CSV table of C-alpha atoms in Angstrom, one decimal:
chain,number,residue,atom,x,y,z
R,36,MET,CA,46.6,6.4,-119.4
R,37,GLU,CA,48.5,8.4,-122.1
R,38,GLU,CA,51.2,9.4,-119.5
R,39,LEU,CA,51.7,5.7,-118.7
R,40,ILE,CA,52.1,4.8,-122.3
R,41,ILE,CA,54.6,7.6,-122.9
R,42,GLU,CA,56.6,6.8,-119.8
R,43,TYR,CA,56.9,3.1,-120.7
R,44,GLN,CA,57.0,3.5,-124.5
R,45,ARG,CA,60.4,1.8,-124.8
R,46,GLU,CA,59.4,-1.2,-122.7
R,47,LEU,CA,56.1,-1.6,-124.4
R,48,VAL,CA,57.7,-1.5,-127.9
R,49,GLY,CA,60.3,-4.1,-126.6
R,50,THR,CA,57.6,-6.3,-125.3
R,51,VAL,CA,55.6,-6.2,-128.6
R,52,VAL,CA,58.8,-7.0,-130.5
R,53,CYS,CA,59.7,-9.9,-128.2
R,54,ILE,CA,56.2,-11.3,-128.5
R,55,LEU,CA,56.2,-11.1,-132.3
R,56,ILE,CA,59.7,-12.8,-132.5
R,57,LEU,CA,58.4,-15.5,-130.1
R,58,LEU,CA,55.3,-16.1,-132.2
R,59,ILE,CA,57.3,-16.3,-135.4
R,60,SER,CA,59.9,-18.6,-133.8
R,61,ARG,CA,57.2,-20.8,-132.3
R,62,PHE,CA,55.4,-21.0,-135.7
R,63,ILE,CA,58.6,-22.0,-137.5
R,64,SER,CA,59.5,-24.5,-134.8
R,65,ILE,CA,56.1,-26.2,-134.8
R,66,LYS,CA,56.2,-26.4,-138.7
R,67,ALA,CA,59.6,-28.0,-138.5
R,68,ILE,CA,58.5,-30.5,-135.9
R,69,ARG,CA,55.4,-31.4,-137.8
R,70,LYS,CA,57.5,-31.9,-141.0
R,71,VAL,CA,60.0,-34.1,-139.2
R,72,GLY,CA,57.1,-36.1,-137.7
R,73,LYS,CA,55.5,-36.5,-141.2
R,74,LEU,CA,58.7,-37.4,-142.9
R,75,ARG,CA,59.6,-40.0,-140.4
R,76,ASP,CA,56.0,-41.2,-140.1
R,77,ILE,CA,55.9,-40.5,-136.3
R,78,HIS,CA,52.6,-40.9,-134.5
R,79,GLU,CA,50.7,-37.6,-134.2
R,80,ALA,CA,50.4,-37.9,-130.4
R,81,ARG,CA,54.2,-38.0,-130.1
R,82,THR,CA,54.5,-34.9,-132.4
R,83,ARG,CA,52.0,-33.0,-130.2
R,84,LEU,CA,54.0,-33.9,-127.1
R,85,ILE,CA,57.2,-32.5,-128.6
R,86,ILE,CA,55.3,-29.4,-129.7
R,87,LYS,CA,54.1,-28.9,-126.1
R,88,TYR,CA,57.7,-29.1,-124.8
R,89,VAL,CA,58.9,-26.6,-127.4
R,90,SER,CA,56.0,-24.2,-126.5
R,91,VAL,CA,56.9,-24.4,-122.8
R,92,GLY,CA,60.6,-23.6,-123.7
R,93,HIS,CA,59.6,-20.6,-125.8
R,94,THR,CA,57.4,-19.3,-123.0
R,95,ILE,CA,60.2,-19.6,-120.5
R,96,LEU,CA,62.5,-17.8,-122.9
R,97,LEU,CA,60.0,-15.0,-123.4
R,98,VAL,CA,59.5,-14.4,-119.7
R,99,SER,CA,63.3,-14.3,-119.2
R,100,VAL,CA,63.7,-11.7,-122.0
R,101,LEU,CA,60.8,-9.6,-120.8
R,102,ILE,CA,62.4,-9.5,-117.3
R,103,PHE,CA,65.4,-7.7,-118.9
R,104,VAL,CA,63.3,-5.5,-121.2
R,105,TRP,CA,61.4,-4.1,-118.3
R,106,GLY,CA,64.6,-3.5,-116.3
R,107,ILE,CA,63.7,-5.5,-113.2
R,108,ASN,CA,66.5,-5.1,-110.6
R,109,VAL,CA,68.9,-7.9,-111.2
R,110,LYS,CA,70.0,-8.1,-107.5
R,111,ASP,CA,66.5,-8.6,-106.3
R,112,LEU,CA,65.8,-11.0,-109.1
R,113,GLY,CA,69.0,-12.9,-108.4
R,114,LEU,CA,67.9,-13.5,-104.8
R,115,VAL,CA,64.5,-14.8,-105.9
R,116,PHE,CA,66.0,-17.0,-108.6
R,117,SER,CA,68.7,-18.4,-106.4
R,118,SER,CA,66.1,-19.4,-103.8
R,119,VAL,CA,63.8,-20.9,-106.4
R,120,PHE,CA,66.6,-22.8,-108.1
R,121,ALA,CA,67.9,-24.1,-104.7
R,122,ILE,CA,64.4,-25.6,-104.0
R,123,LEU,CA,64.0,-26.9,-107.6
R,124,GLY,CA,67.5,-28.4,-107.4
R,125,VAL,CA,66.7,-30.4,-104.4
R,126,ALA,CA,63.3,-31.5,-105.9
R,127,LEU,CA,64.8,-32.3,-109.3
R,128,PHE,CA,67.7,-34.2,-107.9
R,129,ALA,CA,65.2,-36.4,-106.1
R,130,ASN,CA,63.4,-36.8,-109.5
R,131,TRP,CA,66.3,-36.9,-111.9
R,132,SER,CA,64.9,-40.0,-113.6
R,133,ILE,CA,61.8,-38.1,-114.6
R,134,LEU,CA,63.9,-35.5,-116.4
R,135,SER,CA,66.1,-38.1,-118.0
R,136,ASN,CA,63.0,-39.9,-119.3
R,137,ILE,CA,61.6,-36.7,-120.8
R,138,THR,CA,64.9,-35.8,-122.4
R,139,ALA,CA,65.2,-39.3,-123.8
R,140,GLY,CA,61.6,-39.0,-125.1
R,141,VAL,CA,62.6,-35.9,-127.1
R,142,ILE,CA,65.8,-37.5,-128.4
R,143,LEU,CA,63.9,-40.6,-129.4
R,144,PHE,CA,61.4,-38.4,-131.3
R,145,PHE,CA,64.1,-36.9,-133.5
R,146,SER,CA,66.6,-39.7,-133.9
R,147,PHE,CA,65.0,-43.1,-133.1
R,148,PRO,CA,64.7,-45.6,-135.9
R,149,PHE,CA,61.7,-47.5,-134.3
R,150,LYS,CA,58.0,-46.6,-134.5
R,151,ILE,CA,54.7,-47.7,-133.1
R,152,GLY,CA,53.9,-51.1,-134.6
R,153,ASP,CA,57.6,-52.3,-134.9
R,154,ARG,CA,58.6,-55.6,-133.4
R,155,ILE,CA,61.8,-55.2,-131.3
R,156,ARG,CA,64.0,-57.1,-128.9
R,157,ILE,CA,65.7,-55.2,-126.1
R,158,LEU,CA,69.1,-56.6,-125.3
R,159,ASP,CA,68.4,-56.7,-121.5
R,160,LYS,CA,68.3,-59.9,-119.5
R,161,GLU,CA,65.2,-58.6,-117.7
R,162,VAL,CA,63.2,-58.3,-121.0
R,163,PRO,CA,64.0,-61.7,-122.7
R,164,ASP,CA,61.0,-61.7,-125.2
R,165,GLU,CA,60.4,-59.8,-128.4
R,166,ALA,CA,57.7,-57.2,-128.2
R,167,VAL,CA,55.7,-54.9,-130.4
R,168,ILE,CA,55.7,-51.2,-129.6
R,169,ILE,CA,52.1,-50.1,-129.0
R,170,ASP,CA,52.7,-46.6,-127.7
R,171,ILE,CA,55.5,-44.2,-127.0
R,172,LYS,CA,54.8,-41.7,-124.1
R,173,ALA,CA,56.9,-39.0,-122.5
R,174,PHE,CA,58.3,-41.3,-119.9
R,175,TYR,CA,57.8,-44.9,-121.1
R,176,PHE,CA,57.6,-47.2,-124.1
R,177,HIS,CA,54.5,-49.4,-124.0
R,178,MET,CA,54.9,-52.8,-125.6
R,179,ILE,CA,53.1,-56.1,-125.9
R,180,ASN,CA,54.8,-59.5,-126.1
R,181,ASP,CA,53.6,-62.7,-127.9
R,182,HIS,CA,52.0,-63.9,-124.6
R,183,GLY,CA,49.8,-60.8,-124.5
R,184,GLU,CA,51.6,-59.3,-121.6
R,185,GLN,CA,51.9,-55.5,-121.7
R,186,LEU,CA,55.4,-54.2,-120.9
R,187,THR,CA,56.4,-50.8,-119.9
R,188,TYR,CA,60.0,-49.7,-120.4
R,189,PRO,CA,61.5,-46.3,-119.5
R,190,ASN,CA,62.7,-44.2,-122.4
R,191,ASN,CA,66.1,-43.5,-120.8
R,192,LEU,CA,66.9,-47.2,-120.5
R,193,LEU,CA,65.9,-47.7,-124.1
R,194,LEU,CA,68.7,-45.3,-125.1
R,195,GLN,CA,71.2,-47.2,-122.9
R,196,LYS,CA,70.4,-50.7,-124.0
R,197,GLY,CA,70.9,-52.3,-127.4
R,198,VAL,CA,67.7,-52.7,-129.4
R,199,VAL,CA,67.2,-55.1,-132.3
R,200,LEU,CA,64.6,-54.4,-134.9
R,201,ILE,CA,62.9,-57.7,-135.7
R,202,GLU,CA,60.1,-56.5,-138.0
R,203,LYS,CA,58.8,-53.2,-139.1
R,204,GLN,CA,55.1,-52.2,-138.7
R,205,VAL,CA,53.4,-55.2,-137.2
R,206,HIS,CA,49.6,-54.8,-137.5
R,207,LEU,CA,47.9,-54.1,-134.2
R,208,ASP,CA,44.2,-54.5,-133.4
R,209,GLU,CA,42.0,-51.4,-133.3
R,210,ASP,CA,42.6,-50.6,-129.7
R,211,GLY,CA,46.4,-51.1,-130.0
R,212,THR,CA,46.5,-53.8,-127.3
R,213,GLY,CA,46.9,-56.9,-129.4
R,214,ILE,CA,48.6,-58.2,-132.5
R,215,LEU,CA,46.5,-59.3,-135.5
């Protein structure tokens, strides 16, 4: 066991340093996201969703750095990655709207002026009524109009269409499905 540790001492130290840097970076990122969520009074579920996205990004970055720390043959790795990316490229091209909705969800978290409980009108002929935002998910906005109909609207279209803020913080009933 000691021989193994001595032989791979440089890689083990590099791994420990990378993991420590990742943990510190992740801690700082999560603190910053929670602070932005609190300052902008963003719903806790939305904040946790963005934290999950950031954690996955940190993990992917850590794995990428560790591949280089351990000196894995880049030619062999290139062949594996090119094959994986070719398959993912075809799959993601087929599902590009899912990625655009997730990206729009992250953008909406950091820069969107509307919150759960706000009454809005989307300037889209297919959504003629005003509605109250009852939930914001990774892919969709969930709203309820004055007729009690629940509407689901994709995040990426919300960024593309004009939105009018009618009233801030309309009071919803306890289960969030109706207006008081």
